[in-house]
């Protein structure tokens, strides 16, 4: 099976095109469409839909992935809404994202709040308005709403803003990241597994894979924030420390954080092995953390 | 059949209790739970779930409405999120709502944005996490997400904020209100009809009923804003004119607006008659507009 990097190179442009074309077609109100497209078209790795597609393909090598762009594109709508709202002045107060002005800096806070609200709601429209079987639709909606809402991502963002400036210990940061970043990554993999009709033991291994992946992702991102230059990231760097954000390297020290990252990757690999399938595509998704 | 006022008196406390108890139980993160409950517990007419329940009861007089508190309560979660976000400083900038400080004044803008995001997402969790048949679930989710999102309510709110201070003509205001207020009222009635397995002709009459109801509601609200005292409303009054908001009485004059309101009520009654059912419960929901 192909490598995750190649897989991303071939599917990312299709995800981008789908997101752009559908929102352009479905959203008639000009300012809202413009606000939604501004952030959707700003790029991004599209990691969440790509992980979902890769999970589905791991179970069904011959599946036609095109019809699933709407299903997994919904996850990217939610991810994009969360970035717009997180960047707001009374949240993380970011002026730049992916090398462009943030949505509220380019338009206004009011318009950015509404663009986010619209993306979030449209995600559930996409998940209900498609050709899948009804029971699969509602399982997908349940999974995504639980992961994105007050039992998941929004709770993590609340923990984040109320604790900025305070020093947290490891279990609390881990809880925060599990909700803020991990829940949506986990939902992505789980949604791929639901579409593939994976059984409950397989879904459990995949959830644990995605759990480790999510924390690894956050530690890697924290390390990157410390090490890379402002130019390469397209956003302000070293900003976490300035903003009093709690990060893994700050808490554990850089070398312990790197060690923890390696442990999480090994744990993620073990969960994939337990599936007893050709998991080379998902295995190679972990290579991301080995890049310099 | 009983009168809509009596129906509301008996069901409103049950809706209130359901909303409070479920959010208390489902949302573990303390600050988020507190923010969501602050606005949910502030009262309100619960008009949207009550209209949905009344529509269902119009078709199935003997139905047990209790299991539907979760389904139609989801509409109230969405209505409440929209009020929290609409009150924000860069939107309508309201300090008071229902006699209490608005969510962002009591907590903070960041916390209010998140409480709104959480309520919106949890609505779709409730609609996917219940005992209804899967195909009914996805029809309900499609209806509500279309009405609440960028094809409906959010588009109306965008039109509203970008046109504040400009004078609009009647068709544009009507479009704005149809999206901002009408779409969710229409969805409420339609969701009741979907649960009742109403046929497509019945659903059309009900949609037209709710369309007229929605515009009548807005005109009545505008007239109330002009006429009532600050104390009775629990919010700033005459504020629409001060804020440069476009209202029907401002555009049509008070007496023409009152005449339009009467026409809309008659049109709504005609649509109910066409159902050829005992529609006394829904008929009496129009009495609301006859109160002084």
XYZ file of C-alpha atoms in Angstrom:
584
model
C 0.000 0.000 0.000
C 1.157 3.526 -0.701
C 2.838 5.760 1.812
C 0.807 8.308 3.847
C 2.792 11.214 2.379
C 1.946 10.130 -1.177
C -1.632 9.479 -0.110
C -1.836 13.036 1.255
C -0.278 14.481 -1.887
C -2.918 12.824 -4.007
C -5.964 13.466 -1.766
C -5.257 16.892 -0.250
C -6.020 18.790 -3.490
C -9.275 16.865 -3.846
C -10.282 17.727 -0.288
C -9.395 21.379 -0.926
C -11.427 21.446 -4.115
C -14.418 19.772 -2.523
C -14.469 22.190 0.421
C -14.173 25.219 -1.839
C -16.710 24.140 -4.437
C -19.376 22.959 -2.012
C -19.268 26.002 0.231
C -19.263 28.257 -2.846
C -22.378 26.493 -4.095
C -24.298 26.015 -0.849
C -23.781 29.379 0.857
C -25.751 32.090 -0.976
C -25.111 34.960 1.459
C -22.028 36.688 0.044
C -20.289 37.952 3.210
C -20.787 34.645 4.973
C -19.494 32.649 2.002
C -16.481 34.968 1.767
C -15.732 34.575 5.483
C -16.025 30.797 5.399
C -13.902 30.442 2.252
C -11.227 32.833 3.530
C -10.290 30.395 6.286
C -11.042 27.182 4.412
C -8.868 28.259 1.480
C -5.980 29.293 3.750
C -4.585 25.795 3.364
C -3.679 23.528 6.208
C -2.588 19.929 6.272
C -6.161 18.497 6.133
C -4.802 15.924 8.547
C -8.194 14.983 10.009
C -10.019 14.075 6.791
C -6.828 12.431 5.503
C -6.566 10.215 8.585
C -10.244 9.292 8.192
C -9.772 8.437 4.511
C -6.616 6.446 5.299
C -8.441 4.488 8.019
C -11.263 3.607 5.651
C -8.760 2.554 2.985
C -6.908 0.369 5.482
C -10.038 -1.777 5.777
C -11.296 -1.479 2.200
C -8.349 -1.192 -0.156
C -10.626 -1.012 -3.215
C -13.136 1.511 -1.879
C -14.009 4.597 -3.956
C -13.019 7.379 -1.572
C -14.622 10.247 -3.559
C -18.130 9.931 -2.009
C -16.500 10.247 1.423
C -15.107 13.730 0.773
C -18.388 15.178 2.063
C -18.371 13.013 5.207
C -14.764 13.621 6.196
C -14.766 17.173 4.803
C -17.278 17.889 7.587
C -14.483 17.240 10.106
C -12.350 19.882 8.375
C -15.250 22.376 8.572
C -15.284 21.802 12.329
C -11.513 22.068 12.633
C -11.576 25.332 10.662
C -14.373 26.818 12.800
C -12.372 25.961 15.918
C -9.305 27.788 14.585
C -11.349 30.911 13.754
C -12.910 31.055 17.214
C -9.662 30.145 19.012
C -7.864 33.037 17.285
C -10.377 35.644 18.569
C -9.039 38.500 20.716
C -10.580 37.182 23.940
C -9.266 33.673 23.257
C -5.713 33.218 21.942
C -5.670 36.669 20.312
C -3.753 35.671 17.202
C -3.250 38.107 14.325
C -1.808 35.622 11.844
C -2.596 32.041 10.903
C -0.974 30.142 8.027
C 0.788 33.322 6.949
C -2.442 35.287 6.490
C -4.306 37.664 8.765
C -6.690 35.743 11.006
C -10.356 35.851 10.055
C -11.325 38.488 12.642
C -8.345 40.716 11.717
C -9.206 40.530 8.018
C -12.985 40.965 8.441
C -14.210 41.761 11.976
C -14.833 39.890 15.212
C -18.576 39.779 14.493
C -18.087 38.330 11.044
C -15.489 35.831 12.305
C -17.822 34.539 15.018
C -20.536 34.023 12.387
C -18.189 32.358 9.876
C -17.232 29.914 12.634
C -20.855 29.290 13.625
C -21.712 28.674 9.981
C -18.867 26.180 9.434
C -19.807 24.272 12.589
C -23.472 24.016 11.624
C -22.756 23.162 7.990
C -20.651 20.190 9.131
C -23.783 18.567 10.526
C -25.694 19.446 7.375
C -23.091 17.580 5.314
C -23.251 14.567 7.624
C -27.043 14.391 7.349
C -27.321 15.343 3.662
C -25.582 12.534 1.743
C -26.206 9.038 0.398
C -25.022 6.958 3.338
C -27.276 4.600 5.218
C -29.241 6.416 7.973
C -27.873 4.387 10.851
C -24.298 5.109 9.725
C -25.164 8.811 9.388
C -26.414 9.038 12.933
C -23.429 7.089 14.310
C -21.103 9.540 12.528
C -23.004 12.572 13.825
C -23.014 11.201 17.354
C -19.265 10.554 17.202
C -18.407 13.974 15.791
C -20.760 16.025 17.986
C -19.515 14.273 21.107
C -15.882 14.878 20.144
C -16.339 18.507 19.074
C -18.759 19.695 21.742
C -18.812 20.282 25.516
C -17.745 16.683 26.174
C -14.655 17.185 23.998
C -13.002 19.969 22.038
C -14.957 22.938 23.424
C -14.290 21.750 26.994
C -10.564 21.586 26.148
C -10.588 25.120 24.773
C -12.371 26.360 27.924
C -9.765 24.617 30.137
C -7.107 26.289 28.011
C -8.403 29.856 28.278
C -9.200 29.705 31.985
C -5.749 28.264 32.785
C -3.614 30.551 30.659
C -0.996 32.078 32.929
C -1.296 29.312 35.528
C 1.146 26.405 35.756
C -0.575 23.068 35.325
C 0.739 19.621 36.105
C 1.097 16.815 33.593
C -2.277 15.037 34.096
C -4.210 18.291 33.657
C -2.327 19.272 30.483
C -2.853 15.813 29.156
C -6.606 16.080 29.834
C -6.683 19.506 28.218
C -4.942 18.317 25.062
C -6.904 15.077 24.925
C -10.038 17.215 24.667
C -8.771 20.212 22.720
C -6.790 18.338 20.034
C -7.100 14.629 20.689
C -10.888 14.297 20.618
C -11.267 15.487 17.025
C -8.314 13.402 15.783
C -9.799 10.378 17.520
C -13.207 11.087 16.012
C -11.613 11.284 12.548
C -10.095 7.828 12.809
C -13.255 6.449 14.404
C -15.425 7.905 11.631
C -13.198 6.196 9.064
C -13.612 2.949 11.011
C -17.401 3.354 11.218
C -17.606 3.863 7.441
C -15.470 0.717 7.035
C -17.797 -1.236 9.348
C -14.854 -2.134 11.577
C -15.849 -4.290 14.532
C -15.767 -3.034 18.112
C -12.363 -4.525 18.990
C -10.849 -2.945 15.877
C -12.468 0.370 16.737
C -10.945 0.191 20.224
C -7.428 -0.341 18.872
C -7.933 2.527 16.449
C -9.176 4.795 19.198
C -6.100 4.034 21.253
C -3.908 4.579 18.195
C -5.566 7.954 17.654
C -5.315 8.815 21.364
C -1.536 8.340 21.312
C -1.352 10.062 17.936
C -3.179 13.084 19.352
C -0.852 13.585 22.317
C 2.195 12.952 20.102
C 0.831 15.579 17.732
C 0.570 18.141 20.533
C 4.057 17.436 21.947
C 5.514 17.628 18.434
C 3.686 20.923 17.844
C 4.983 22.319 21.153
C 8.558 21.293 20.262
C 8.135 22.869 16.829
C 6.862 26.083 18.411
C 10.073 26.294 20.442
C 12.464 25.385 17.666
C 11.266 26.725 14.353
C 11.421 30.197 12.970
C 8.486 32.522 12.595
C 8.767 32.389 8.822
C 8.509 28.624 8.547
C 5.394 28.433 10.723
C 3.542 31.382 9.220
C 2.507 32.471 12.687
C 4.078 34.029 15.747
C 6.520 31.611 17.351
C 7.674 31.091 20.920
C 4.279 32.696 21.476
C 3.061 29.898 23.740
C 5.640 30.751 26.373
C 4.979 34.486 26.068
C 1.227 33.917 26.390
C 1.739 31.794 29.516
C 0.413 28.708 27.737
C 1.176 25.362 29.302
C 3.309 23.223 27.003
C 4.946 19.808 27.354
C 8.549 20.954 26.827
C 8.040 23.649 29.451
C 6.718 21.112 31.924
C 8.901 18.088 31.189
C 11.975 19.708 29.699
C 12.852 19.331 26.016
C 14.635 15.966 26.239
C 11.905 14.347 28.368
C 9.277 15.692 25.956
C 11.187 14.157 23.042
C 11.387 10.857 24.908
C 7.655 10.947 25.656
C 6.985 11.587 21.964
C 8.949 8.449 20.996
C 7.030 6.364 23.545
C 3.701 7.563 22.170
C 4.734 6.684 18.613
C 5.688 3.163 19.711
C 2.369 2.790 21.534
C 0.490 3.953 18.426
C 2.410 1.383 16.335
C 1.500 -1.395 18.780
C -2.210 -0.574 18.447
C -1.979 -0.754 14.658
C -0.177 -4.115 14.809
C -3.031 -5.480 16.926
C -5.422 -4.920 13.995
C -3.682 -7.692 12.055
C -4.225 -5.927 8.748
C -1.929 -4.232 6.258
C -1.629 -0.986 8.225
C 1.330 0.410 6.297
C -0.658 3.496 5.267
C -1.552 4.444 8.836
C 1.883 3.351 10.107
C 3.514 5.821 7.783
C 1.264 8.614 9.127
C 3.526 8.456 12.193
C 6.524 9.456 10.052
C 5.228 13.019 10.390
C 6.697 13.115 13.909
C 10.101 11.992 12.702
C 10.535 14.955 10.370
C 13.036 17.414 11.665
C -58.116 19.980 22.543
C -56.572 22.279 25.103
C -55.525 25.846 24.436
C -51.900 26.691 23.501
C -51.504 28.883 26.606
C -52.511 25.992 28.885
C -50.339 23.644 26.848
C -47.365 25.979 27.387
C -48.096 26.303 31.088
C -47.995 22.553 31.476
C -45.011 21.812 29.201
C -42.717 24.812 29.752
C -41.599 23.664 33.241
C -40.866 20.204 31.862
C -38.754 21.651 29.052
C -36.910 23.837 31.566
C -36.250 20.889 33.839
C -35.069 18.674 30.988
C -32.650 21.298 29.670
C -31.210 21.964 33.119
C -30.873 18.357 34.212
C -29.378 17.034 30.986
C -26.778 19.762 30.601
C -25.888 19.421 34.295
C -25.352 15.711 33.791
C -23.662 15.683 30.372
C -21.226 18.591 30.684
C -18.421 17.698 33.093
C -16.249 20.789 32.563
C -17.395 23.182 35.319
C -16.941 26.593 33.654
C -18.549 25.418 30.444
C -21.501 23.867 32.278
C -21.933 27.063 34.283
C -21.882 29.218 31.135
C -24.380 27.032 29.292
C -26.759 26.814 32.266
C -26.557 30.560 32.960
C -28.282 31.326 29.653
C -30.483 28.228 29.497
C -31.832 28.893 33.002
C -32.527 32.570 32.241
C -36.014 31.585 31.185
C -37.585 32.459 27.887
C -40.849 31.397 26.341
C -39.510 28.073 24.953
C -41.685 28.893 21.954
C -39.747 26.728 19.490
C -39.918 23.401 21.368
C -43.504 24.203 22.389
C -44.540 24.744 18.756
C -42.844 21.476 17.808
C -44.589 19.583 20.611
C -47.945 21.187 19.685
C -47.489 20.225 16.028
C -46.762 16.620 16.964
C -49.802 16.554 19.273
C -52.011 17.964 16.510
C -51.381 14.791 14.518
C -51.149 12.310 17.387
C -53.444 13.399 20.193
C -52.495 10.403 22.369
C -48.713 10.560 21.879
C -46.432 10.523 24.918
C -44.560 13.801 24.484
C -41.926 13.152 27.194
C -39.459 11.279 24.932
C -39.533 14.248 22.563
C -38.141 16.704 25.128
C -34.632 15.737 23.993
C -35.454 16.174 20.288
C -37.215 19.521 20.573
C -35.002 20.657 23.461
C -32.186 20.604 20.898
C -33.934 23.470 19.095
C -33.873 25.494 22.312
C -30.134 24.799 22.705
C -29.650 26.319 19.245
C -31.918 29.279 19.970
C -30.007 29.945 23.214
C -26.602 29.764 21.493
C -27.831 32.273 18.891
C -28.888 34.721 21.613
C -25.502 34.457 23.362
C -23.565 35.109 20.156
C -25.984 37.834 18.944
C -25.520 39.739 22.217
C -21.704 39.901 21.830
C -20.071 43.358 21.713
C -19.262 43.165 17.994
C -22.772 41.950 17.181
C -25.775 43.602 18.880
C -23.723 44.607 21.944
C -26.415 43.958 24.519
C -25.688 44.155 28.241
C -28.968 42.698 29.460
C -31.189 39.843 28.336
C -34.295 38.637 30.197
C -33.459 40.980 33.079
C -30.009 39.462 33.671
C -26.565 40.472 32.476
C -25.827 38.905 29.095
C -23.509 35.885 29.108
C -20.403 37.813 27.995
C -21.029 40.601 30.544
C -21.426 38.102 33.369
C -18.499 35.863 32.353
C -16.318 37.123 29.492
C -16.479 37.294 25.707
C -14.234 34.230 25.393
C -16.358 32.166 27.735
C -19.584 33.329 26.031
C -18.319 32.337 22.583
C -17.476 28.873 23.930
C -20.791 28.465 25.783
C -22.544 29.229 22.473
C -20.331 26.828 20.511
C -21.024 24.129 23.100
C -24.815 24.604 22.993
C -24.830 24.501 19.191
C -22.781 21.301 19.045
C -24.699 19.597 21.859
C -27.951 20.138 19.932
C -26.681 17.762 17.254
C -25.504 15.331 19.909
C -29.031 15.218 21.336
C -30.530 14.683 17.897
C -28.186 11.775 17.177
C -28.169 10.274 20.688
C -31.764 9.146 21.328
C -34.137 6.253 20.639
C -35.739 7.456 17.412
C -35.471 5.566 14.171
C -32.248 6.434 12.283
C -33.942 7.778 9.184
C -36.076 10.115 11.299
C -32.946 11.238 13.181
C -31.139 12.189 10.006
C -34.201 13.982 8.583
C -34.419 16.022 11.800
C -30.699 16.842 11.748
C -30.854 17.862 8.107
C -33.852 20.112 8.768
C -32.329 21.772 11.815
C -28.798 22.226 10.430
C -30.162 23.734 7.219
C -32.384 26.149 9.155
C -29.757 27.153 11.712
C -26.698 27.347 9.487
C -25.371 29.438 6.589
C -28.481 28.674 4.515
C -30.692 30.077 7.290
C -30.250 31.705 10.684
C -26.536 32.521 10.517
C -27.024 34.123 7.078
C -29.812 36.266 8.559
C -27.611 37.388 11.424
C -24.821 38.275 8.961
C -27.273 40.321 6.852
C -28.354 42.018 10.055
C -24.908 43.055 11.281
C -23.641 44.218 7.898
C -26.777 46.313 7.308
C -27.057 47.951 10.693
C -27.223 51.708 10.120
C -28.388 51.332 6.505
C -32.012 51.669 5.458
C -33.321 48.535 3.800
C -36.469 48.072 1.771
C -39.255 45.681 2.621
C -38.160 42.626 0.554
C -34.668 42.700 2.067
C -35.951 43.006 5.634
C -38.365 40.220 4.966
C -35.519 38.022 3.670
C -33.397 38.942 6.679
C -36.126 38.034 9.167
C -37.147 34.919 7.260
C -33.601 33.676 7.798
C -32.765 35.155 11.188
C -36.021 34.304 12.987
C -38.301 32.505 10.563
C -36.035 29.614 9.603
C -35.741 28.209 13.127
C -39.477 28.631 13.834
C -40.228 26.880 10.561
C -37.803 24.088 11.411
C -39.508 23.637 14.793
C -42.915 23.082 13.232
C -41.423 20.911 10.505
C -39.578 18.775 13.050
C -42.865 18.237 14.896
C -44.447 17.216 11.582
C -41.571 14.842 10.756
C -41.941 13.124 14.125
C -45.684 12.835 13.446
C -45.004 11.294 10.017
C -47.092 14.014 8.361
C -47.285 13.625 4.586
C -45.628 16.054 2.196
C -48.750 18.138 1.514
C -49.367 18.521 5.246
C -45.731 19.469 5.762
C -46.082 22.159 3.086
C -49.118 23.720 4.755
C -47.303 23.666 8.081
C -44.228 25.270 6.573
C -46.351 28.061 5.172
C -48.126 28.401 8.510
C -44.749 28.695 10.225
C -43.471 31.112 7.559
C -46.325 33.522 8.254
C -46.006 32.901 11.976
C -42.316 33.825 11.826
C -42.837 37.175 10.088
C -45.816 37.937 12.349
C -43.587 37.163 15.313
C -40.958 39.635 14.130
C -43.449 42.433 13.398
C -45.090 41.863 16.791
C -41.677 41.960 18.464
C -40.792 45.201 16.652
C -44.095 46.789 17.721
C -43.490 45.627 21.282
C -40.000 47.123 21.214
C -41.519 50.502 20.346
C -44.372 50.374 22.801
C -43.383 48.606 25.970
C -41.342 49.820 28.890
C -37.833 48.712 29.658
C -38.987 47.007 32.846
C -41.543 44.778 31.171
C -39.101 43.533 28.537
C -36.118 42.977 30.815
C -33.880 44.488 28.193
C -33.100 47.874 26.705
C -36.085 49.173 24.748
C -36.403 51.457 21.751
C -32.890 50.140 21.290
C -33.536 48.944 17.728
C -34.046 52.502 16.514
C -31.031 53.791 18.462
C -28.868 51.000 17.059
C -30.012 51.810 13.504
C -31.709 48.418 13.185
C -34.228 48.025 10.399
C -37.698 47.306 11.790
C -41.127 46.895 10.186
C -42.850 49.786 12.016
C -39.994 52.068 11.011
C -40.343 51.049 7.388
C -44.117 50.682 7.030
C -45.368 52.977 9.770
C -47.057 51.614 12.895
C -50.575 51.259 11.497
C -49.433 49.523 8.282
C -47.263 47.199 10.364
C -50.277 46.350 12.519
C -52.355 45.701 9.375
C -49.615 43.451 7.948
C -49.542 41.540 11.230
C -53.306 40.855 10.974
C -52.928 39.660 7.358
C -50.177 37.253 8.333
C -52.297 35.826 11.147
C -55.181 35.230 8.733
C -52.824 33.556 6.261
C -51.448 31.324 9.021
C -55.020 30.351 9.981
C -55.818 29.478 6.355
C -52.861 27.102 6.195
C -53.988 25.332 9.362
C -57.549 24.961 8.021
C -56.137 23.271 4.918
C -54.799 20.447 7.113
C -58.394 19.318 7.807
C -57.526 18.227 11.312
C -58.415 19.529 14.765
C -55.870 22.349 14.745
C -57.287 24.237 17.731
C -54.020 23.889 19.652
C -51.927 25.479 16.878
C -54.714 27.976 16.066
C -54.563 29.275 19.594
C -50.778 29.741 19.307
C -51.695 32.768 17.166
C -53.476 34.367 20.147
C -50.025 35.420 21.287
C -50.107 38.214 18.699
C -53.462 39.483 19.967
C -52.154 40.157 23.463
C -51.772 43.824 24.159
